[in-house]
GROMACS .gro file of C-alpha atoms in nm:
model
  392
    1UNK     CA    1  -5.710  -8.183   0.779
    2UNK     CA    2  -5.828  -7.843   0.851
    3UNK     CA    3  -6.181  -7.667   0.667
    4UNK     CA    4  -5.933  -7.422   0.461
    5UNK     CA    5  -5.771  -7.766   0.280
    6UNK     CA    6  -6.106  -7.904   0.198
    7UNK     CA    7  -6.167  -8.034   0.517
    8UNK     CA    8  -6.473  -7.913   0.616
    9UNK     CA    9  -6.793  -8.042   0.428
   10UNK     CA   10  -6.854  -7.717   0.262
   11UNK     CA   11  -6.537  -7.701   0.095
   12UNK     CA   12  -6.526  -8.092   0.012
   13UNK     CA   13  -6.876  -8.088  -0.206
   14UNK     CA   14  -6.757  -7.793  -0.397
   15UNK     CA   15  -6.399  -7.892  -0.456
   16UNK     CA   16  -6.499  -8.210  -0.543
   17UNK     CA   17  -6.765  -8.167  -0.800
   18UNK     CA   18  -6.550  -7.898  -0.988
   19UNK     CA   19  -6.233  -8.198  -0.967
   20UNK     CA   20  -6.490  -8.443  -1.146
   21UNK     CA   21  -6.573  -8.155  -1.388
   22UNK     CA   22  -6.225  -8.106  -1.443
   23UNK     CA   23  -6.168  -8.439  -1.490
   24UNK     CA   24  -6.450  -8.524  -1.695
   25UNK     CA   25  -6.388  -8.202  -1.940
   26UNK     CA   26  -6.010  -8.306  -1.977
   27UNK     CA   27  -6.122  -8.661  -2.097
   28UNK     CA   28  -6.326  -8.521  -2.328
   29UNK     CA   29  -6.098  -8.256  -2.487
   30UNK     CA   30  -5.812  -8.531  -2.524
   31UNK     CA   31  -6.052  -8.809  -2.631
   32UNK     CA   32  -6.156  -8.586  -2.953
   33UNK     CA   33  -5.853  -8.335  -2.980
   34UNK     CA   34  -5.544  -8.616  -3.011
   35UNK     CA   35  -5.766  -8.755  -3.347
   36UNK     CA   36  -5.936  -8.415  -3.483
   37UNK     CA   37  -5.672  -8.338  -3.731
   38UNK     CA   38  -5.684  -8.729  -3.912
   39UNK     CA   39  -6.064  -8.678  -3.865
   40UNK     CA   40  -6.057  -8.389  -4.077
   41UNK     CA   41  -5.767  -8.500  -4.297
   42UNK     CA   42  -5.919  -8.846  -4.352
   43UNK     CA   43  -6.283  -8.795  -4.360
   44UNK     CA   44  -6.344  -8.462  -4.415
   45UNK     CA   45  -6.100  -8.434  -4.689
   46UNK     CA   46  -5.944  -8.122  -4.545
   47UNK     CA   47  -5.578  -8.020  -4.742
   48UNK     CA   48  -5.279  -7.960  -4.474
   49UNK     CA   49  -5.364  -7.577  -4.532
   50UNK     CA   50  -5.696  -7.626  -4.445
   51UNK     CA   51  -5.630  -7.820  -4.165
   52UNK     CA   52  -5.401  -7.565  -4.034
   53UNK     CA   53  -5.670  -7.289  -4.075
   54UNK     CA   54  -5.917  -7.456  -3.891
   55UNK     CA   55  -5.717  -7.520  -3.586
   56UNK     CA   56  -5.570  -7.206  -3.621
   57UNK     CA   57  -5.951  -7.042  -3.640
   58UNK     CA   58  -6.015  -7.295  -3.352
   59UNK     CA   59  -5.774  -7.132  -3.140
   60UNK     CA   60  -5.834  -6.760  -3.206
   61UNK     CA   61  -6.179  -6.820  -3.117
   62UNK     CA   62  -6.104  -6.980  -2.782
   63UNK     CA   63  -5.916  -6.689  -2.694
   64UNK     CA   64  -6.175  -6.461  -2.795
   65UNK     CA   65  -6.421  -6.643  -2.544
   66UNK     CA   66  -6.267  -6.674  -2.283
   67UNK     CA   67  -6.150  -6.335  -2.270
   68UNK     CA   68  -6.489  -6.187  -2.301
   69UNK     CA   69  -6.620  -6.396  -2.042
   70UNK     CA   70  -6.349  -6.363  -1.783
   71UNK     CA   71  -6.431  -5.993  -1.833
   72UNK     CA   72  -6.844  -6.123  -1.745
   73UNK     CA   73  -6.724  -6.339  -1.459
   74UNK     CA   74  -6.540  -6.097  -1.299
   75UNK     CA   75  -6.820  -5.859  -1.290
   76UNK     CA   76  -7.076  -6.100  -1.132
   77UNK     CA   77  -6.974  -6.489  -1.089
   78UNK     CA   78  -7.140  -6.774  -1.230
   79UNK     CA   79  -7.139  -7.094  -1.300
   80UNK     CA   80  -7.382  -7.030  -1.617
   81UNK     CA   81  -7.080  -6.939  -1.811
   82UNK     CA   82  -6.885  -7.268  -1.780
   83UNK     CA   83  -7.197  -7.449  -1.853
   84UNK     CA   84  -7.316  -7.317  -2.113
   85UNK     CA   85  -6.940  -7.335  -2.327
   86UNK     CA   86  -6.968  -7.716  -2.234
   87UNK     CA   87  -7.256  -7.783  -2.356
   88UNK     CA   88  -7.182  -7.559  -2.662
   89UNK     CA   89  -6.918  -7.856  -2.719
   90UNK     CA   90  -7.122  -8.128  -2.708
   91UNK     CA   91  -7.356  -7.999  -2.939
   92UNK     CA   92  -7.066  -7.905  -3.199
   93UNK     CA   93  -6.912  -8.231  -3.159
   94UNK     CA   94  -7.232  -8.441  -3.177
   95UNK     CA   95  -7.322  -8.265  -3.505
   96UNK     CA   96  -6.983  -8.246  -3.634
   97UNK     CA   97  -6.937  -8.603  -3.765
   98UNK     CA   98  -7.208  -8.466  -4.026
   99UNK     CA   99  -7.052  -8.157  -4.134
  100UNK     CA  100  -6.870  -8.200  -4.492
  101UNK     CA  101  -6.826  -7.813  -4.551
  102UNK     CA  102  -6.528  -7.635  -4.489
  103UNK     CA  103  -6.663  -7.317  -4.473
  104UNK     CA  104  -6.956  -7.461  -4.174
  105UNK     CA  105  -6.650  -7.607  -4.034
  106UNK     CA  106  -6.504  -7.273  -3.994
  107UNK     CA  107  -6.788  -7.119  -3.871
  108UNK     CA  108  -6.853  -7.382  -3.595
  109UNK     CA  109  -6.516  -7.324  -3.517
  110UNK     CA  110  -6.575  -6.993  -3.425
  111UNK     CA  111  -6.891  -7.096  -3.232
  112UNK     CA  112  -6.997  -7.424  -3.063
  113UNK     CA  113  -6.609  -7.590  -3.110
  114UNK     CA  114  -6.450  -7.251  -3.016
  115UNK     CA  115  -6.609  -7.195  -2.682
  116UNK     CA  116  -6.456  -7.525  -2.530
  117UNK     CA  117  -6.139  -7.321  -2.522
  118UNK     CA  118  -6.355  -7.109  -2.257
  119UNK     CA  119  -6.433  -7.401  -2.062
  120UNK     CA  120  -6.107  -7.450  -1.843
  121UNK     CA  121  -6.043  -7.086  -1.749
  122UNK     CA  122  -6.420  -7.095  -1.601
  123UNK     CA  123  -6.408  -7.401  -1.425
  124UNK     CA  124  -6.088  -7.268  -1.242
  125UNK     CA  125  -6.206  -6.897  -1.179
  126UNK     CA  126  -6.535  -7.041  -1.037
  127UNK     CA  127  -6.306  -7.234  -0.769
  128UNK     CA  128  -6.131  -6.947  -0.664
  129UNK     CA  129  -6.493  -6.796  -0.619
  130UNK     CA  130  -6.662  -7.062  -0.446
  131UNK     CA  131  -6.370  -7.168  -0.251
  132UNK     CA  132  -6.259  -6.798  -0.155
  133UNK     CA  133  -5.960  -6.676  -0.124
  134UNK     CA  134  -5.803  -6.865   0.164
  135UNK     CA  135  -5.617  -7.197   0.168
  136UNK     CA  136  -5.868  -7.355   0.018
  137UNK     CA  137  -5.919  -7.117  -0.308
  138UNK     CA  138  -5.521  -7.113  -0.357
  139UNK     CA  139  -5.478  -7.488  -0.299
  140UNK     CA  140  -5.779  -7.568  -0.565
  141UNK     CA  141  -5.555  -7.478  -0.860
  142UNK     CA  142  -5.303  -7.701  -0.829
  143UNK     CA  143  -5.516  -7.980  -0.755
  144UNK     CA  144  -5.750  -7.931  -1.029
  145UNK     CA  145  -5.480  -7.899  -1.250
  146UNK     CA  146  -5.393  -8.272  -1.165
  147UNK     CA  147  -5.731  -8.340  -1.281
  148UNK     CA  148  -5.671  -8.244  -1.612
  149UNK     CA  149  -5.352  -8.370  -1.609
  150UNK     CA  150  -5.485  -8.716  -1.516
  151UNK     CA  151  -5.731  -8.646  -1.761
  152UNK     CA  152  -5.486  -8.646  -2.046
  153UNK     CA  153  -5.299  -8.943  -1.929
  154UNK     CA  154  -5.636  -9.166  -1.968
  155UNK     CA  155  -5.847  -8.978  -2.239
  156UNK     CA  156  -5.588  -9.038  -2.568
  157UNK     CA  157  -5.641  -9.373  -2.434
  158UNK     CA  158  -5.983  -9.419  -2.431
  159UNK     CA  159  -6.024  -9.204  -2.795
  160UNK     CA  160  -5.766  -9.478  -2.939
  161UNK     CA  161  -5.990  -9.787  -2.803
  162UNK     CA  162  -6.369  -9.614  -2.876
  163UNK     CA  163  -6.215  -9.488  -3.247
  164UNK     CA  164  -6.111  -9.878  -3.328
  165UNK     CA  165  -6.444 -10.040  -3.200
  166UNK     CA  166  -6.638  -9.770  -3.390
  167UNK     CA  167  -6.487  -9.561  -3.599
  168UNK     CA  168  -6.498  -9.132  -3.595
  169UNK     CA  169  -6.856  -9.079  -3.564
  170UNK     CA  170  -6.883  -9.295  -3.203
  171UNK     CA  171  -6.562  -9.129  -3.086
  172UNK     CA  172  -6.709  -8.755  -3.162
  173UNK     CA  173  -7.048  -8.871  -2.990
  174UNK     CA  174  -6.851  -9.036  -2.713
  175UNK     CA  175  -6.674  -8.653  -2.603
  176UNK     CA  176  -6.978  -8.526  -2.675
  177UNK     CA  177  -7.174  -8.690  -2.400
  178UNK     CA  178  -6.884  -8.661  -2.177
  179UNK     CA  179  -6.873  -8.294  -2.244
  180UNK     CA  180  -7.234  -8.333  -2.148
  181UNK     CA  181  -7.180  -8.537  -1.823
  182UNK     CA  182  -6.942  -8.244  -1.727
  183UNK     CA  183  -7.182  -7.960  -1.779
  184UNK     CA  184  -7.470  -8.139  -1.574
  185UNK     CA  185  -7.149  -8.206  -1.308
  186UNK     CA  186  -7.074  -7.832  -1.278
  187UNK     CA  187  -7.475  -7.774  -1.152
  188UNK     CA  188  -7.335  -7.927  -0.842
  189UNK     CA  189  -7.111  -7.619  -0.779
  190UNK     CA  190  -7.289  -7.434  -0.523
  191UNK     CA  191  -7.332  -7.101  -0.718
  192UNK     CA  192  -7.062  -6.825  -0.612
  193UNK     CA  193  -7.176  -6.513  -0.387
  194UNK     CA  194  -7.208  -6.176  -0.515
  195UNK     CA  195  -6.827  -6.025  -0.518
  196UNK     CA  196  -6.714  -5.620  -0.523
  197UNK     CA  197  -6.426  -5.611  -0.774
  198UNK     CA  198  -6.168  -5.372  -0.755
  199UNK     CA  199  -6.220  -5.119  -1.091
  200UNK     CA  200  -5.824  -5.172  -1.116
  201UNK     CA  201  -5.571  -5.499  -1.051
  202UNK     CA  202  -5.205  -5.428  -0.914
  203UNK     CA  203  -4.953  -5.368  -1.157
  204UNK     CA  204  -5.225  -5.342  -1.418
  205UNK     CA  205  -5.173  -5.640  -1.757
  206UNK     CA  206  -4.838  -5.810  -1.648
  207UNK     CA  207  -4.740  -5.824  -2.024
  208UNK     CA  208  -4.359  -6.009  -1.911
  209UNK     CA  209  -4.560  -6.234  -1.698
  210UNK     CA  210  -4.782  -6.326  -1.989
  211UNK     CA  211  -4.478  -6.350  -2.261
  212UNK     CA  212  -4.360  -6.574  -1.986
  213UNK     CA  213  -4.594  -6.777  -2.047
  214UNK     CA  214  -4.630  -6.796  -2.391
  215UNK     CA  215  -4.306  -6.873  -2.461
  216UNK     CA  216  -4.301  -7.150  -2.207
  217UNK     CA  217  -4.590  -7.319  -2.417
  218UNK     CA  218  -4.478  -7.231  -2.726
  219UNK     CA  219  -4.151  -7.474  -2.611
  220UNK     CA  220  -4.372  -7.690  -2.453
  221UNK     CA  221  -4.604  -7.766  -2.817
  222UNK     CA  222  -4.325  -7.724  -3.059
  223UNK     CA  223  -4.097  -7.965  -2.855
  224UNK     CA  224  -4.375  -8.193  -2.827
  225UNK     CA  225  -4.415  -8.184  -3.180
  226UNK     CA  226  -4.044  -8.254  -3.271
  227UNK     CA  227  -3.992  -8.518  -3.006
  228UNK     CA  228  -4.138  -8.820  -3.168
  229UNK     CA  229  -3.991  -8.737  -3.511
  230UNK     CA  230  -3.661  -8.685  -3.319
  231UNK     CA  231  -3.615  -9.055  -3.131
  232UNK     CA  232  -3.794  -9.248  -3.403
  233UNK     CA  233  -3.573  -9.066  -3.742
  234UNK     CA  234  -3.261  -8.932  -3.548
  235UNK     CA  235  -3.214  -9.191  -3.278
  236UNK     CA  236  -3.415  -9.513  -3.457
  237UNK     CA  237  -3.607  -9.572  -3.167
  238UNK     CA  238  -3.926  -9.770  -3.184
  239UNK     CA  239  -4.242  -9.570  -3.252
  240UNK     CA  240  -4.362  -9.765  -2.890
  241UNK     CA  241  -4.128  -9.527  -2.733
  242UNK     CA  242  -4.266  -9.232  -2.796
  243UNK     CA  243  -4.600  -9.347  -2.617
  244UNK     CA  244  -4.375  -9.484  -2.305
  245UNK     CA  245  -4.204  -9.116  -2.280
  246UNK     CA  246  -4.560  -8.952  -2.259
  247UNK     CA  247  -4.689  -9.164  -2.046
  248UNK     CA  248  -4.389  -9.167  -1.786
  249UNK     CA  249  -4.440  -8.735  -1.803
  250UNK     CA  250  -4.765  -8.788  -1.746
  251UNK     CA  251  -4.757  -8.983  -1.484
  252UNK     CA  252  -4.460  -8.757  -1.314
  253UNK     CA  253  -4.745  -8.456  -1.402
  254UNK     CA  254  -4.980  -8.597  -1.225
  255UNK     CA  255  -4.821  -8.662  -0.900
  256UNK     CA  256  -4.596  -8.332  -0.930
  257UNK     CA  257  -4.883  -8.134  -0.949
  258UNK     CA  258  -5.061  -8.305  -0.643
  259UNK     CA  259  -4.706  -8.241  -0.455
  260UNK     CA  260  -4.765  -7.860  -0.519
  261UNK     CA  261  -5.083  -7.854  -0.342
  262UNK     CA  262  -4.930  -7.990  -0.021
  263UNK     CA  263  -4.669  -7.750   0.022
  264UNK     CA  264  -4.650  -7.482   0.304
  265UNK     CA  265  -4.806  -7.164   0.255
  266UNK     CA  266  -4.465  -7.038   0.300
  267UNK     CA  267  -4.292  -7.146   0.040
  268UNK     CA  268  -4.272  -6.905  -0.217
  269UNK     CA  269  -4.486  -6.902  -0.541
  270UNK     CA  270  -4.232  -6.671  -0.780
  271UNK     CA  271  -3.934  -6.909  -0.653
  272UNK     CA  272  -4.121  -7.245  -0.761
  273UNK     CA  273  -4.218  -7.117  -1.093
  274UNK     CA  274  -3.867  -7.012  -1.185
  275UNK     CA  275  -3.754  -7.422  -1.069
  276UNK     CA  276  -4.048  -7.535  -1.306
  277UNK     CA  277  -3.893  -7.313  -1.632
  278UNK     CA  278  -3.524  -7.480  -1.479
  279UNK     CA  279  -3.618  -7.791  -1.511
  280UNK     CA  280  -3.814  -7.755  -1.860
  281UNK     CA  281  -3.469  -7.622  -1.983
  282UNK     CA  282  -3.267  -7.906  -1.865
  283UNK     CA  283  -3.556  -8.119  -1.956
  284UNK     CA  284  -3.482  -8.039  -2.358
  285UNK     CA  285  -3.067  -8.026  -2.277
  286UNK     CA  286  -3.075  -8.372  -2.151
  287UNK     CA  287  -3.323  -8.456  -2.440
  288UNK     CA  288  -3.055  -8.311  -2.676
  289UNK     CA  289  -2.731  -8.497  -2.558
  290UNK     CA  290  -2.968  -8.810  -2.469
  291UNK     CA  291  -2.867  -9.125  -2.741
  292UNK     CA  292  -3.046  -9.399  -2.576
  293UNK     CA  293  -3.377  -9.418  -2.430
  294UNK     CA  294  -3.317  -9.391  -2.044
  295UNK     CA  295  -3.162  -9.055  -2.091
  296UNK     CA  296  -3.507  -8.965  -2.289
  297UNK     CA  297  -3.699  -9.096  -1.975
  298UNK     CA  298  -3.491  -8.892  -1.711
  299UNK     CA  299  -3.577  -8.592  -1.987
  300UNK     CA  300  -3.951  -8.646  -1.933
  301UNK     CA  301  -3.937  -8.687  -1.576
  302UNK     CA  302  -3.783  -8.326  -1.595
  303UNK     CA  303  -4.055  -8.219  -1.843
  304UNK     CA  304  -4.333  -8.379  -1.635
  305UNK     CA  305  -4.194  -8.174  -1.329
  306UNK     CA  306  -4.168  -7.877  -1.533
  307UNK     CA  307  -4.503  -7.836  -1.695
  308UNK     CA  308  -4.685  -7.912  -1.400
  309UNK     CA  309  -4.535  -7.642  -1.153
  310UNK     CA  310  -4.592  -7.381  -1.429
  311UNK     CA  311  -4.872  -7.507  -1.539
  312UNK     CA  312  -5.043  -7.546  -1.185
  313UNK     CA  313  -4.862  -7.285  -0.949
  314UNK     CA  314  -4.889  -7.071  -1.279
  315UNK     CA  315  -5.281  -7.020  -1.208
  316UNK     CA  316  -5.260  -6.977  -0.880
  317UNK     CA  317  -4.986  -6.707  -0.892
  318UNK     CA  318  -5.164  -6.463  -1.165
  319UNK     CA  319  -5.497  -6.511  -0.927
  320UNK     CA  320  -5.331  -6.394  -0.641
  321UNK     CA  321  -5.127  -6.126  -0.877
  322UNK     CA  322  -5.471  -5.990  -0.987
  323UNK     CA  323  -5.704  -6.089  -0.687
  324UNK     CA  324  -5.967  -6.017  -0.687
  325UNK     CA  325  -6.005  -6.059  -1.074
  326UNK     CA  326  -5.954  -6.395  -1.089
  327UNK     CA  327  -6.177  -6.443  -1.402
  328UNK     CA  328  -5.939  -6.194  -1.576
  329UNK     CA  329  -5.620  -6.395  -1.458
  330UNK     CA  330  -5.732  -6.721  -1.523
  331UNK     CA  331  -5.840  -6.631  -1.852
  332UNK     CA  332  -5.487  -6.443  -1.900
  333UNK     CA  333  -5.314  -6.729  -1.847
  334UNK     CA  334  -5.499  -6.963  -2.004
  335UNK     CA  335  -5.508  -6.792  -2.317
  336UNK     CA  336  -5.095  -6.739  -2.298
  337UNK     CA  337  -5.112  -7.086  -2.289
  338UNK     CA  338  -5.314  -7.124  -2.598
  339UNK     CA  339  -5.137  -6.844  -2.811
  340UNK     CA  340  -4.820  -7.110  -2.729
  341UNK     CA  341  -5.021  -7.356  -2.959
  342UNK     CA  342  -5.118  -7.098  -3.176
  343UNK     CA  343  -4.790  -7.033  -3.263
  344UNK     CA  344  -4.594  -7.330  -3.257
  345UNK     CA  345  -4.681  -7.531  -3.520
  346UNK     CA  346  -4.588  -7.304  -3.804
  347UNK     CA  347  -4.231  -7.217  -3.598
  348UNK     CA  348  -4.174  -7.574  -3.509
  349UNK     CA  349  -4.247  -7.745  -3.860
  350UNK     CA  350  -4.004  -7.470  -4.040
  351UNK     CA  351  -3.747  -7.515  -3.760
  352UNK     CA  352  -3.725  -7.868  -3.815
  353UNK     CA  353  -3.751  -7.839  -4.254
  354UNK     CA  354  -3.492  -7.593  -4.217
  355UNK     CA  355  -3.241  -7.699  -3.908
  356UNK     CA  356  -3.320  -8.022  -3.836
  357UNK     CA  357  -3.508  -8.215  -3.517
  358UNK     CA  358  -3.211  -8.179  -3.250
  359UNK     CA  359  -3.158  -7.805  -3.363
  360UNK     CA  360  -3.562  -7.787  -3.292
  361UNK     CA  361  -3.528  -7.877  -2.954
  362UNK     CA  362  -3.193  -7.712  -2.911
  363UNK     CA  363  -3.458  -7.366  -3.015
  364UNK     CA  364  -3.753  -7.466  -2.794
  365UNK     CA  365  -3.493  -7.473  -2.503
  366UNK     CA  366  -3.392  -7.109  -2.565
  367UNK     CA  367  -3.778  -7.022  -2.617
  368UNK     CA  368  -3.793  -7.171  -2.248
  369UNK     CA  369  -3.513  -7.009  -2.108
  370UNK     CA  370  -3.614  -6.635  -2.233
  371UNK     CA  371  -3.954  -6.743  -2.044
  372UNK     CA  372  -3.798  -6.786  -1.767
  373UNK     CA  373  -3.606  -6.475  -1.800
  374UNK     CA  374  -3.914  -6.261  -1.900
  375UNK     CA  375  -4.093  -6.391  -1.591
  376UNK     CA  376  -3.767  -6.324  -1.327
  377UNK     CA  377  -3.782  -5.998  -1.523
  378UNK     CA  378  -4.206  -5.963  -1.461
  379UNK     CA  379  -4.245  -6.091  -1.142
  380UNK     CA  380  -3.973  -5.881  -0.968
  381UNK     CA  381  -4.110  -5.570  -1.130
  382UNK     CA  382  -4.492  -5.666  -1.007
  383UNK     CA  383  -4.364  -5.779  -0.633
  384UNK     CA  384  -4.204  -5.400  -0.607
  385UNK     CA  385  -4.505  -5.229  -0.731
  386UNK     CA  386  -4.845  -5.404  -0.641
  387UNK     CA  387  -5.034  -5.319  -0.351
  388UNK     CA  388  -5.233  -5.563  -0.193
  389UNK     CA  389  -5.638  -5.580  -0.314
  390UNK     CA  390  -5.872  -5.642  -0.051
  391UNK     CA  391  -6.171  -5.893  -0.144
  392UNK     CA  392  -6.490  -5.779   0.017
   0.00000   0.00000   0.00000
């Protein structure tokens, strides 16, 4: 294995610190977010509306963050930014099993809770920074992606066993000294050199890239939404089956997205992402025709394959669209990605009052394929017209 593929030891101590950051800020996030909303519903005493505010306040905040400090980041990297949103978390988590208030709620929302939604974008813009822009920098993405991805396979998991044993206040404390162990991980990072950033990216904001995006989460949370009311209520499955077609996508996430990092160089970026929205379309068409649970497996390994090439070679292509921004792109994308959630809870819950769960996923499909069309559209306009940035 060459230097440039984390061969060499000053690419391996790096890369793997920021992996078990990754890793460790994933498990975390999916310990506490898969059991937030019955934590608030159950022992807050939050109303659905309420609910749906706060994670709605959560969200808008996140984006807020991370925007402002991929704008920071870009002017002079650090690794103070990731650390300090991390441990922003663990403080709002460990106090948050005392909070009773809606209106505090809110406003840690828009503070300590919020700034986790900074976290991620950091963690990957300061391994394009450290790791540079060669092999190793473009390979890190996908590979920390598995991380998370990995992450989320174990940390609903580990939330479900710590929240039996001890109830909501242990399982808040738990992700909050993970979310601690993560920070003190990232101190590992060797810190990133100074960097001259171009005053303007090619192409300037690649708004069809972004919609792209969007809309490809926006399927991605409302389907995953409908999915479980849609094999339990429409095909009388067992509610076991829903957790055996999550785990098998995954699973196929997890090794997808480590498949991605040992491709050629030559194999082309724009080309992959376009197979990843193809195969999140046929994902929800084989979903929708499926009556028996195999077909709903062969959907997921589709949907596993799917969400991990955007998701991974997603990064990696806006940071090489924007180079040398990266803190911008990251933080583009990443914030796409949350506007998705932001968004489809509200369109998913009226689709399904008002058309059903099949005719849900039948709409999340469409949502996917007009990403895929917006980003055939976006990247073909951006390939014509962007000059190549230099990183000095």
């Amino acid at each position: 294995m060459s230097p440039g593929r984390f061969g060499g030891y000053e690419d391996r101590v790096p890369f793997l610190a920021l992996f078990a950051a990754v890793l460790l800020l994933g498990i975390a996030d999916s310990m506490v977010s898969t059991y937030l909303v019955l934590f608030g519903a159950d022992v807050v005493g939050l109303t659905p509306v309420q609910v749906g505010v706060w994670f709605s306040v959560f969200a808008l905040a996140g984006i807020t963050i991370s925007w402002w400090l991929g704008r920071l980041f870009d002017r002079r990297p650090a690794r103070a930014y990731a650390i300090v949103v991390i441990l922003l978390s663990s403080v709002g988590y460990l106090l948050l099993p005392r909070v009773s208030n809606f209106v505090v709620l809110l406003l840690m929302a828009v503070t300590v809770l919020g700034a986790m939604g900074a976290a991620f974008p950091q963690l990957f813009s300061l391994a394009r920074a450290v790791l540079g822009e060669g092999a190793a920098g473009q390979r890190s993405a996908p590979l920390l992606r598995s991380a998370w991805s990995l992450a989320w396979a174990v940390g609903p998991l580990l939330g479900a066993f710590v929240l039996s044993r001890s109830g909501y206040t242990w399982l808040l404390w738990t992700s909050a000294g993970v979310f601690l162990v993560a920070a003190l991980t990232v101190l590992v990072v060797p810190r990133p050199g100074p960097v001259a950033v171009a005053d303007r990216t090619p192409g300037g904001t690649p708004v069809l890239l972004t919609v792209s995006v969007t809309l490809f989460f926006t399927a991605m949370f409302a389907g995953g939404l409908a999915l479980p009311l849609f094999v339990t209520r429409e095909l009388d499955q067992g509610a076991a089956s829903v957790g055996v077609l999550f785990s098998v996508c995954a699973a196929v996430e997890v090794v997808a997205t480590l498949g991605l990092a040992a491709l050629p160089d030559r194999v082309s970026q724009r080309f992959l992402i376009l197979g990843g929205f193809v195969a999140f379309v046929a994902y929800y068409v084989l979903t929708v025709v499926s009556s028996g649970l195999a077909m709903l497996v062969a959907g997921q390994v589709l949907r596993g394959v799917g969400i991990a090439i955007v998701g991974a070679a997603g990064i990696r292509y806006f940071q090489d669209l924007l180079a040398p921004a990266t803190g911008r792109a990251t933080t583009l994308f990443a914030n796409a990605s949350t506007a998705g959630l932001l968004v489809s809870g509200v369109l998913s819950g009226l689709a399904i009052e008002h058309f059903g769960y099949r005719v849900t996923l039948v709409l999340c499909g469409v949502a996917a394929a007009l990403g895929g069309v917006a980003f055939t559209l976006g990247s073909r306009r951006l390939t014509r017209g962007a000059q190549p940035v230099q990183r000095v």
